[in-house]
Amino acid sequence: PDADVSDVGVARFPLVGNPNFRINTGSTQPFAISSDGGTIVFAADTGNGMHLWIRTLANPTPRMLEGTDRGTQPAISPDGEWIAFVADNHVIRKARLDGGGVEEVASIDNISASVSWASSDEILFELIGIDDGIHRVSAFGGRPELLIPLDTTINETLHRRPFVLHDEGRVLYASMLADGSWSLAIYSLDDGRRTRLGIDGIQALGVLDGHLVYSRDDGALMAVPFDVRGMRTRGDPRQLRDRVLSSRTGTAVILSTNGNLVYRAPVAQAMRLFLVDITGSLTQLGTLVRPFHTPLFSPDDRYVGVAIADEGDTQDLWIVDRATGEATQLTRGAQAELQDWTPDGSSLIYSEDQALWTIPIDGSGGPHQITAIDGPITGASIMPDGGSIIVSHPDFGTRTEELFRASLLDSSVTSISVAIGSAGILRPSGPRVSPDGRWVAYQGRNDREVHISSIDGTGRVQVSDAGGYAPIVWGPDSDRVYYHAFGGITVAELLTDPRLAVVRRRELDGFPFFSTVHDVTGDGRTFLVVAPVGGGNEDVLVALNWGSEVRAMLRSQND
């Protein structure tokens, strides 16, 4: 492919030129790269399910790695011979890069993501559940053990994305406190010392020219002078030129030891709204090209409510008229996460500042707080009668995630039980109440599967069988659920009487490339879809010799 070469010798080109590849950058760790930057492993679907693929700089045609069905979160061993990955959301496996075979390393109930090699004989991984922290397991198999426990003396609640500096015997990882603040932290494999570095980062990428390179949760790439052996920074962070696609799960970027970068550019956040009917006919809704979040049909299907982010830290609510495509802004300067419509269609429900609010769509009034929540909100869905709302949010005291029903008529709160076996609480997020008000569907953040629980907490069933992701959409008759899986969009047909059960699952066709289904009309015939502009892989890039550009920038800032 044609390359864009800068004055410091950086060449940028697409990772894959074939538009039939759906490259999965929605996972925490979408890419792996060898230390010499010459071999890249990534997760993609070409129509036969998710697999790991290998692309080398010498051969731009990707090669599928056999035995990596439903594989994600790749990591290349220090000796360059093996790739570790997560299959079916909970099994750690390793495969020879030359295609010589696949071996199971460990099966874990509630693995999160982000595996990393501590050495060619040991694998690190993050675990979210009863025993949070960074764990390790022999690359030859065996019983995993906790390596870096949470530091309760500073109210640490989560560890994510371990990254190993092999020559120095150090592990960098993202550390979150009970107040929701993130910082990169460092741990010594030699003597167990650790410290939080006090820099706002969620993913360490490597060390170039004495600087720690890392990403923030807004996708900004940063560099800070770094004393690896002393386990401390030595100056102020500096923002680099490039930005990468960022989401709640992580940033789509990886850096080789010699300075080659693989990343998804944030252009993928430029989206369009589409309507797709059951025949596959596609119609663009309106003319806006923006970063759309959580669009939802109004109860009468006349309007679409949607949150739109701007270039700063704000995200505002808009209304789009389905008949005309005309868009009207409702809030200004907010940080609003759209959650639902009120049942009468008069207002939008959104979360902001650990509270739930409503705002009328006709401009007749401003925001009105309906309930406060003790902690961040990861989803909310109102009951059909409008008297209560189902909410999910983390409980930092117990390091779990709760699902509860909050009355909008009084201050009562009722917990909805979703406990299961050895994995403890499922950490439900993104709840959606069924149209008949009997059930709530949600994603279990521990097992990365879609589940349904009865509102009264007496029953639960797992809906997806090989990974399932929000947004989750109910059919109008409460007899089916649409969700996102590795291969695309899946519908699960349900039996609700005499008990809840999944009858069958099937993948749907006819949706735009890389699209996300957010809602369906009351007649079940038209889907509300968000799809990126372009819809291909042109924004998943390789930047050869990127380190030279970083070094030149750091030198210029020091002059």
Coordinates of C-alpha atoms in Angstrom, one line a residue:
P1 CA 0.0 0.0 0.0
D2 CA 1.0 3.6 -0.4
A3 CA 2.7 5.0 2.6
D4 CA 2.8 8.5 4.2
V5 CA 6.4 9.2 5.0
S6 CA 7.3 12.1 7.3
D7 CA 10.5 14.1 7.5
V8 CA 11.8 11.9 10.3
G9 CA 11.3 8.6 8.4
V10 CA 7.9 7.5 9.7
A11 CA 5.8 5.4 7.3
R12 CA 2.1 4.9 7.9
F13 CA -0.1 2.4 6.1
P14 CA -3.2 0.3 6.8
L15 CA -2.6 -2.9 8.8
V16 CA -4.9 -4.8 6.4
G17 CA -5.9 -3.7 2.9
N18 CA -8.6 -6.3 2.5
P19 CA -12.1 -4.7 3.4
N20 CA -13.5 -8.2 4.2
F21 CA -11.6 -8.2 7.5
R22 CA -13.5 -7.0 10.6
I23 CA -10.6 -6.1 12.9
N24 CA -11.7 -6.4 16.5
T25 CA -10.5 -3.2 18.3
G26 CA -13.3 -3.4 20.9
S27 CA -11.3 -5.6 23.2
T28 CA -8.8 -4.4 25.8
Q29 CA -5.8 -5.7 23.9
P30 CA -6.6 -5.9 20.2
F31 CA -3.0 -6.2 18.9
A32 CA 0.3 -7.9 19.6
I33 CA 3.7 -7.0 18.1
S34 CA 7.1 -8.7 18.2
S35 CA 9.9 -6.8 19.9
D36 CA 11.6 -6.2 16.5
G37 CA 8.3 -4.8 15.2
G38 CA 8.3 -7.2 12.2
T39 CA 5.3 -9.4 13.2
I40 CA 1.8 -8.3 14.1
V41 CA -1.0 -10.4 15.5
F42 CA -4.6 -9.2 15.6
A43 CA -8.1 -10.5 16.1
A44 CA -10.4 -10.3 13.1
D45 CA -13.5 -12.0 11.5
T46 CA -13.7 -12.6 7.8
G47 CA -17.1 -14.3 7.9
N48 CA -16.1 -17.5 9.7
G49 CA -15.9 -16.2 13.2
M50 CA -13.2 -14.5 15.2
H51 CA -9.6 -15.8 14.8
L52 CA -6.1 -14.5 15.4
W53 CA -4.3 -13.5 12.2
I54 CA -0.6 -12.8 11.6
R55 CA 0.7 -10.1 9.3
T56 CA 4.5 -9.5 8.8
L57 CA 6.2 -6.5 7.3
A58 CA 7.7 -8.8 4.7
N59 CA 4.3 -10.2 3.7
P60 CA 1.2 -7.9 3.9
T61 CA -1.2 -10.7 3.3
P62 CA -2.5 -11.9 6.7
R63 CA -2.3 -15.6 7.7
M64 CA -4.9 -17.1 10.0
L65 CA -3.5 -18.9 13.0
E66 CA -5.2 -22.3 13.2
G67 CA -6.8 -23.3 16.5
T68 CA -7.5 -19.7 17.6
D69 CA -11.3 -19.8 17.2
R70 CA -13.0 -17.0 19.2
G71 CA -9.5 -15.8 20.3
T72 CA -8.8 -12.3 21.5
Q73 CA -6.2 -10.4 23.7
P74 CA -3.0 -11.7 21.9
A75 CA 0.4 -11.3 23.4
I76 CA 3.7 -12.5 21.8
S77 CA 6.3 -14.3 24.1
P78 CA 9.7 -12.6 24.6
D79 CA 11.4 -15.3 22.5
G80 CA 9.0 -14.6 19.6
E81 CA 7.9 -18.3 19.3
W82 CA 4.5 -18.3 21.0
I83 CA 1.3 -16.2 21.1
A84 CA -0.8 -16.3 24.3
F85 CA -4.5 -15.4 24.0
V86 CA -7.9 -15.6 25.6
A87 CA -10.5 -17.9 24.0
D88 CA -14.2 -18.0 24.9
N89 CA -13.6 -15.1 27.3
H90 CA -12.1 -17.3 30.1
V91 CA -9.5 -19.8 28.7
I92 CA -5.9 -18.8 28.3
R93 CA -4.2 -20.7 25.5
K94 CA -0.9 -20.4 23.6
A95 CA -0.2 -21.2 20.0
R96 CA 3.1 -21.4 18.1
L97 CA 3.5 -18.5 15.7
D98 CA 4.7 -20.9 13.1
G99 CA 1.4 -22.8 13.3
G100 CA 2.8 -25.8 15.1
G101 CA 0.0 -26.3 17.6
V102 CA -2.3 -24.9 20.3
E103 CA -2.1 -25.7 24.1
E104 CA -4.4 -24.7 26.9
V105 CA -2.7 -22.9 29.8
A106 CA -5.5 -22.2 32.2
S107 CA -9.3 -22.1 32.4
I108 CA -10.5 -19.3 34.7
D109 CA -14.1 -18.4 35.7
N110 CA -13.8 -14.6 35.6
I111 CA -10.7 -13.6 33.6
S112 CA -11.0 -10.1 32.3
A113 CA -8.5 -9.6 29.6
S114 CA -4.9 -8.3 28.9
V115 CA -2.5 -11.2 29.1
S116 CA 1.2 -10.4 29.1
W117 CA 4.4 -12.6 29.3
A118 CA 6.6 -12.1 32.4
S119 CA 9.1 -14.4 30.7
S120 CA 8.9 -17.1 28.1
D121 CA 7.9 -19.5 31.0
E122 CA 5.3 -17.3 32.8
I123 CA 2.1 -15.4 31.8
L124 CA 0.5 -12.6 33.6
F125 CA -3.2 -11.6 33.4
E126 CA -5.7 -9.4 35.0
L127 CA -8.6 -10.9 37.0
I128 CA -11.7 -9.1 38.0
G129 CA -14.0 -10.8 40.6
I130 CA -13.7 -12.0 44.1
D131 CA -9.9 -12.0 44.0
D132 CA -9.0 -8.9 42.0
G133 CA -5.5 -8.1 40.9
I134 CA -2.7 -9.2 38.5
H135 CA -2.2 -12.9 38.5
R136 CA 0.4 -15.3 37.0
V137 CA 0.4 -18.8 35.7
S138 CA 3.1 -21.0 34.2
A139 CA 3.1 -21.0 30.4
F140 CA 3.2 -24.8 30.6
G141 CA -0.1 -24.9 32.6
G142 CA -0.8 -25.1 36.3
R143 CA -2.7 -23.3 39.0
P144 CA -2.8 -19.5 38.7
E145 CA -1.7 -17.4 41.7
L146 CA -2.1 -13.8 42.8
L147 CA 1.1 -11.8 42.0
I148 CA 0.0 -8.2 42.7
P149 CA -2.9 -7.9 45.2
L150 CA -4.9 -4.7 45.5
D151 CA -3.5 -2.3 48.1
T152 CA -6.3 -1.7 50.5
T153 CA -4.3 0.8 52.5
I154 CA -4.9 3.3 49.6
N155 CA -8.4 2.1 48.7
E156 CA -7.2 0.5 45.5
T157 CA -10.1 -1.2 43.7
L158 CA -8.9 -2.4 40.3
H159 CA -5.8 -3.4 38.3
R160 CA -5.8 -3.5 34.5
R161 CA -3.5 -4.0 31.5
P162 CA -0.2 -5.5 32.9
F163 CA 2.8 -4.6 30.7
V164 CA 6.2 -6.2 31.4
L165 CA 9.6 -4.5 30.9
H166 CA 11.6 -7.8 30.6
D167 CA 15.1 -6.5 30.8
E168 CA 14.4 -4.5 34.0
G169 CA 12.1 -7.1 35.7
R170 CA 9.3 -4.5 36.1
V171 CA 5.5 -4.7 35.6
L172 CA 3.6 -1.6 34.7
Y173 CA -0.2 -1.6 35.1
A174 CA -3.2 0.7 35.5
S175 CA -4.4 1.2 39.1
M176 CA -7.8 2.6 40.1
L177 CA -8.8 3.9 43.5
A178 CA -12.2 4.0 45.1
D179 CA -12.7 7.6 44.0
G180 CA -12.5 6.4 40.3
S181 CA -9.1 8.0 39.7
W182 CA -6.6 6.1 37.5
S183 CA -2.8 6.1 37.6
L184 CA -0.1 3.9 36.1
A185 CA 1.7 1.8 38.8
I186 CA 4.9 -0.2 38.7
Y187 CA 5.9 -3.5 40.4
S188 CA 9.3 -5.1 40.8
L189 CA 9.4 -8.8 40.0
D190 CA 12.7 -9.0 41.9
D191 CA 11.6 -7.9 45.3
G192 CA 7.9 -7.1 45.2
R193 CA 8.2 -3.4 45.6
R194 CA 5.5 -1.3 44.0
T195 CA 4.3 2.3 43.7
R196 CA 1.7 4.4 41.9
L197 CA 3.5 6.8 39.5
G198 CA 0.9 9.5 39.9
I199 CA 0.3 10.0 36.2
D200 CA -3.1 9.8 34.6
G201 CA -2.8 6.8 32.4
I202 CA -4.6 3.6 31.6
Q203 CA -2.1 1.7 29.4
A204 CA 1.7 1.5 29.4
L205 CA 3.2 1.0 25.9
G206 CA 6.9 1.0 26.5
V207 CA 10.0 3.0 27.1
L208 CA 11.7 5.0 24.4
D209 CA 14.8 7.1 24.9
G210 CA 14.4 7.3 28.7
H211 CA 10.7 8.2 28.5
L212 CA 7.7 6.1 29.5
V213 CA 5.2 6.1 26.6
Y214 CA 1.5 5.5 27.6
S215 CA -2.1 6.3 26.8
R216 CA -4.7 8.2 28.7
D217 CA -8.4 7.2 28.7
D218 CA -9.2 9.9 26.2
G219 CA -6.9 8.4 23.6
A220 CA -4.0 10.8 24.0
L221 CA -0.5 9.3 23.7
M222 CA 1.9 10.7 26.4
A223 CA 5.6 10.5 27.3
V224 CA 7.2 11.2 30.6
P225 CA 10.9 11.0 31.7
F226 CA 11.2 7.8 33.5
D227 CA 13.7 6.1 35.9
V228 CA 12.9 2.4 35.4
R229 CA 15.2 1.0 38.1
G230 CA 14.2 3.7 40.5
M231 CA 10.6 3.1 39.7
R232 CA 9.7 6.8 39.4
T233 CA 9.1 9.6 36.9
R234 CA 11.6 12.4 36.6
G235 CA 9.6 15.2 35.1
D236 CA 6.3 16.3 33.6
P237 CA 4.3 14.3 31.1
R238 CA 4.1 15.6 27.5
Q239 CA 1.4 14.9 25.0
L240 CA 2.6 13.4 21.7
R241 CA 1.2 14.2 18.2
D242 CA -0.9 11.1 17.6
R243 CA -4.2 10.1 19.3
V244 CA -5.8 6.7 19.2
L245 CA -9.2 5.3 19.4
S246 CA -10.2 4.9 23.0
S247 CA -13.2 3.2 24.8
R248 CA -14.1 2.1 28.2
T249 CA -12.2 -1.1 27.8
G250 CA -8.9 0.4 26.7
T251 CA -7.0 2.0 23.9
A252 CA -6.5 0.3 20.5
V253 CA -2.7 0.7 20.3
I254 CA 0.6 -1.3 20.9
L255 CA 4.2 -0.3 20.5
S256 CA 7.2 -2.5 19.7
T257 CA 10.6 -2.2 21.5
N258 CA 12.2 -0.7 18.4
G259 CA 9.4 1.9 18.1
N260 CA 6.9 0.6 15.5
L261 CA 3.3 1.5 16.4
V262 CA 0.0 -0.2 15.6
Y263 CA -3.1 1.7 16.4
R264 CA -6.7 2.6 15.4
A265 CA -7.0 6.3 14.7
P266 CA -9.8 8.2 16.4
V267 CA -11.4 8.9 12.9
A268 CA -13.4 5.7 13.7
Q269 CA -15.4 7.9 16.1
A270 CA -16.9 9.7 13.2
M271 CA -20.3 8.0 12.8
R272 CA -23.5 8.1 10.9
L273 CA -27.0 7.1 12.0
F274 CA -28.8 4.5 9.8
L275 CA -32.2 2.8 9.7
V276 CA -32.1 -0.9 8.6
D277 CA -35.3 -2.7 7.9
I278 CA -35.8 -6.5 8.1
T279 CA -35.1 -6.8 4.3
G280 CA -31.7 -5.2 4.8
S281 CA -32.6 -1.9 3.2
L282 CA -30.4 0.9 4.5
T283 CA -31.4 4.5 5.0
Q284 CA -29.2 7.2 6.5
L285 CA -31.0 9.2 9.2
G286 CA -30.1 12.9 9.0
T287 CA -26.8 14.4 7.8
L288 CA -24.8 14.6 11.0
V289 CA -21.4 12.9 11.0
R290 CA -20.4 12.9 14.7
P291 CA -19.4 10.5 17.6
F292 CA -22.8 9.2 18.4
H293 CA -23.4 7.3 21.7
T294 CA -26.5 5.2 22.7
P295 CA -29.1 6.4 20.2
L296 CA -32.6 5.2 21.2
F297 CA -36.0 5.4 19.6
S298 CA -38.8 7.3 21.4
P299 CA -41.6 5.1 22.6
D300 CA -43.7 6.2 19.6
D301 CA -40.7 5.7 17.2
R302 CA -41.0 9.3 16.0
Y303 CA -37.7 10.6 17.4
V304 CA -34.2 9.3 18.2
G305 CA -32.5 10.5 21.3
V306 CA -28.7 10.4 21.2
A307 CA -25.6 11.6 23.1
I308 CA -23.0 13.3 21.0
A309 CA -19.4 13.9 22.2
D310 CA -17.5 17.0 21.2
E311 CA -13.7 17.6 20.9
G312 CA -13.5 18.5 24.6
D313 CA -14.7 16.7 27.7
T314 CA -18.4 17.3 27.1
Q315 CA -21.1 15.1 25.8
D316 CA -24.6 16.5 25.1
L317 CA -28.0 15.2 24.3
W318 CA -29.7 15.7 21.0
I319 CA -33.1 14.8 19.4
V320 CA -33.3 13.7 15.7
D321 CA -36.7 13.8 14.0
R322 CA -37.1 10.5 12.2
A323 CA -39.3 11.9 9.4
T324 CA -37.1 14.9 8.5
G325 CA -33.7 14.0 9.9
E326 CA -33.5 17.4 11.6
A327 CA -31.4 17.4 14.8
T328 CA -32.0 19.6 17.9
Q329 CA -29.6 20.0 20.8
L330 CA -31.1 19.7 24.3
T331 CA -28.1 20.2 26.7
R332 CA -24.9 22.3 26.4
G333 CA -21.6 21.7 28.2
A334 CA -22.9 18.5 29.9
Q335 CA -21.3 15.1 30.5
A336 CA -24.4 13.2 29.8
E337 CA -24.7 9.4 29.3
L338 CA -28.1 8.7 27.7
Q339 CA -29.8 5.8 29.4
D340 CA -33.5 5.7 28.4
W341 CA -36.7 7.5 27.5
T342 CA -39.5 8.2 30.0
P343 CA -42.4 5.8 29.1
D344 CA -44.6 8.7 27.9
G345 CA -41.9 9.9 25.4
S346 CA -41.8 13.4 26.9
S347 CA -38.2 13.3 28.3
L348 CA -34.8 11.7 28.0
I349 CA -33.2 9.9 31.0
Y350 CA -29.5 10.4 31.4
S351 CA -26.8 9.9 34.0
E352 CA -24.3 12.6 35.1
D353 CA -22.4 13.2 38.4
Q354 CA -23.5 9.9 40.0
A355 CA -27.2 10.8 39.5
L356 CA -30.0 10.2 37.1
W357 CA -31.7 13.1 35.4
T358 CA -34.6 13.8 33.0
I359 CA -34.8 16.6 30.4
P360 CA -37.9 17.4 28.3
I361 CA -37.5 17.1 24.6
D362 CA -39.7 20.0 23.7
G363 CA -37.4 22.6 25.4
S364 CA -40.0 23.4 28.1
G365 CA -37.6 23.0 31.0
G366 CA -34.1 22.1 32.1
P367 CA -32.7 19.0 33.7
H368 CA -34.5 17.5 36.7
Q369 CA -32.7 15.0 39.1
I370 CA -34.8 11.9 39.7
T371 CA -32.4 9.9 41.9
A372 CA -28.8 10.0 43.3
I373 CA -26.5 6.9 43.1
D374 CA -23.6 6.1 45.4
G375 CA -21.0 5.5 42.7
P376 CA -20.6 5.6 39.0
I377 CA -23.5 4.4 36.9
T378 CA -22.8 1.7 34.2
G379 CA -26.4 1.5 32.9
A380 CA -30.0 2.3 33.7
S381 CA -33.4 1.3 32.2
I382 CA -36.8 2.4 33.3
M383 CA -39.7 0.1 34.1
P384 CA -42.7 0.3 31.7
D385 CA -44.9 1.8 34.4
G386 CA -42.4 4.6 35.0
G387 CA -42.5 4.0 38.8
S388 CA -38.9 2.6 39.2
I389 CA -35.7 2.3 37.3
I390 CA -33.2 -0.6 37.1
V391 CA -29.6 0.6 37.7
S392 CA -26.1 -1.0 37.6
H393 CA -23.1 0.5 39.3
P394 CA -19.9 -0.6 41.0
D395 CA -19.7 -1.1 44.7
F396 CA -16.2 -0.2 45.6
G397 CA -16.6 -1.5 49.2
T398 CA -17.1 -5.1 48.1
R399 CA -15.4 -4.7 44.7
T400 CA -18.5 -6.0 42.9
E401 CA -21.1 -4.5 40.7
E402 CA -24.7 -4.2 41.7
L403 CA -28.0 -4.4 39.9
F404 CA -30.9 -2.8 41.8
R405 CA -34.3 -1.3 41.4
A406 CA -34.7 2.2 42.6
S407 CA -38.2 3.6 43.2
L408 CA -39.0 7.0 41.7
L409 CA -42.0 7.4 44.0
D410 CA -40.1 7.0 47.3
S411 CA -36.5 6.3 48.4
S412 CA -36.7 2.5 48.4
V413 CA -34.1 0.4 46.7
T414 CA -34.3 -3.3 46.0
S415 CA -31.3 -5.4 45.0
I416 CA -31.7 -7.8 42.1
S417 CA -29.7 -11.0 42.7
V418 CA -27.4 -12.2 39.9
A419 CA -25.0 -14.3 42.0
I420 CA -23.5 -17.3 40.3
G421 CA -21.2 -20.1 41.5
S422 CA -17.5 -19.7 42.0
A423 CA -17.3 -16.4 39.9
G424 CA -19.3 -14.6 42.6
I425 CA -21.2 -11.5 41.4
L426 CA -21.4 -11.2 37.6
R427 CA -20.7 -7.5 37.6
P428 CA -23.8 -6.7 35.5
S429 CA -23.7 -3.6 33.3
G430 CA -25.8 -2.0 30.5
P431 CA -29.2 -3.3 31.9
R432 CA -32.2 -3.2 29.5
V433 CA -35.7 -4.0 30.8
S434 CA -38.0 -6.1 28.7
P435 CA -41.1 -4.3 27.2
D436 CA -43.4 -6.5 29.4
G437 CA -41.5 -5.4 32.5
R438 CA -40.7 -9.0 33.6
W439 CA -37.0 -9.3 32.8
V440 CA -33.8 -7.4 32.7
A441 CA -31.0 -8.3 30.2
Y442 CA -27.4 -7.2 30.9
Q443 CA -23.8 -8.0 30.2
G444 CA -21.7 -9.8 32.8
R445 CA -18.5 -7.9 32.9
N446 CA -16.7 -10.9 34.5
D447 CA -17.6 -13.5 31.9
R448 CA -18.3 -11.2 28.9
E449 CA -21.7 -12.9 28.3
V450 CA -25.2 -11.7 28.0
H451 CA -27.6 -12.8 30.8
I452 CA -31.3 -12.3 31.7
S453 CA -32.6 -12.1 35.2
S454 CA -36.2 -11.9 36.3
I455 CA -37.0 -8.5 37.9
D456 CA -38.0 -10.2 41.2
G457 CA -34.6 -11.9 41.3
T458 CA -36.0 -15.5 41.2
G459 CA -34.5 -16.7 37.9
R460 CA -31.6 -16.2 35.6
V461 CA -30.4 -17.6 32.3
Q462 CA -27.3 -17.1 30.2
V463 CA -28.3 -15.9 26.7
S464 CA -25.0 -15.8 24.7
D465 CA -22.8 -18.9 24.5
A466 CA -19.5 -17.6 23.0
G467 CA -19.3 -14.0 24.1
G468 CA -21.9 -11.3 24.2
Y469 CA -21.7 -7.5 24.4
A470 CA -23.8 -4.5 24.9
P471 CA -25.8 -2.7 23.7
I472 CA -28.5 -5.3 24.2
V473 CA -31.9 -4.7 22.5
W474 CA -35.2 -6.4 23.3
G475 CA -37.7 -7.3 20.6
P476 CA -41.1 -5.6 21.1
D477 CA -42.8 -8.8 22.3
S478 CA -40.1 -9.6 24.9
D479 CA -39.5 -13.0 23.1
R480 CA -36.1 -12.2 21.7
V481 CA -32.9 -10.3 22.5
Y482 CA -30.3 -8.8 20.1
Y483 CA -26.7 -8.5 21.2
H484 CA -23.2 -8.2 19.7
A485 CA -21.0 -11.2 19.5
F486 CA -17.5 -11.8 18.0
G487 CA -19.0 -12.6 14.6
G488 CA -21.5 -9.7 14.4
I489 CA -25.0 -9.2 15.6
T490 CA -26.9 -12.2 17.1
V491 CA -30.6 -12.7 18.0
A492 CA -31.5 -15.1 20.7
E493 CA -35.1 -16.4 20.6
L494 CA -36.6 -16.9 24.0
L495 CA -39.2 -19.1 25.7
T496 CA -40.6 -17.2 28.7
D497 CA -43.3 -19.7 30.0
P498 CA -43.4 -21.9 32.0
R499 CA -39.7 -20.8 32.5
L500 CA -37.2 -18.6 30.8
A501 CA -35.1 -20.5 28.2
V502 CA -33.1 -19.8 25.0
V503 CA -34.7 -21.6 22.1
R504 CA -32.1 -20.8 19.5
R505 CA -29.5 -18.3 18.4
R506 CA -28.7 -17.0 14.9
E507 CA -26.5 -14.4 13.4
L508 CA -28.2 -11.6 11.5
D509 CA -27.1 -10.3 8.1
G510 CA -27.6 -7.1 6.2
F511 CA -26.1 -4.6 8.6
P512 CA -23.4 -2.1 7.6
F513 CA -19.8 -3.1 8.1
F514 CA -18.6 -2.6 11.7
S515 CA -22.1 -1.4 12.7
T516 CA -23.7 -1.3 16.1
V517 CA -27.4 -2.0 16.6
H518 CA -28.9 0.2 19.4
D519 CA -32.7 -0.2 19.2
V520 CA -35.6 -1.6 17.2
T521 CA -39.0 -0.1 16.5
G522 CA -42.2 -1.2 18.2
D523 CA -43.3 -3.3 15.2
G524 CA -39.9 -5.1 15.2
R525 CA -39.2 -4.2 11.6
T526 CA -36.6 -1.4 11.7
F527 CA -33.3 -1.2 13.5
L528 CA -31.4 1.8 14.7
V529 CA -27.8 1.5 13.7
V530 CA -24.6 3.5 14.2
A531 CA -21.8 2.8 11.6
P532 CA -18.4 4.5 11.2
V533 CA -17.7 6.7 8.2
G534 CA -15.9 4.6 5.6
G535 CA -16.7 1.3 7.4
G536 CA -13.4 -0.4 6.6
N537 CA -10.0 -0.9 8.0
E538 CA -8.4 2.3 6.6
D539 CA -8.0 3.7 10.1
V540 CA -6.2 0.7 11.6
L541 CA -2.6 1.8 10.9
V542 CA 1.0 0.7 11.2
A543 CA 3.5 3.5 11.8
L544 CA 7.0 2.2 11.0
N545 CA 9.8 4.0 12.9
W546 CA 7.3 5.9 14.9
G547 CA 9.8 6.1 17.7
S548 CA 12.0 8.4 15.6
E549 CA 9.2 10.9 15.4
V550 CA 8.7 10.8 19.2
R551 CA 12.4 11.3 19.8
A552 CA 12.5 14.3 17.5
M553 CA 9.5 15.8 19.2
L554 CA 11.0 15.3 22.7
R555 CA 14.3 16.8 21.6
S556 CA 12.6 19.8 20.2
Q557 CA 10.7 20.3 23.4
N558 CA 13.9 20.1 25.4
D559 CA 15.7 22.7 23.2

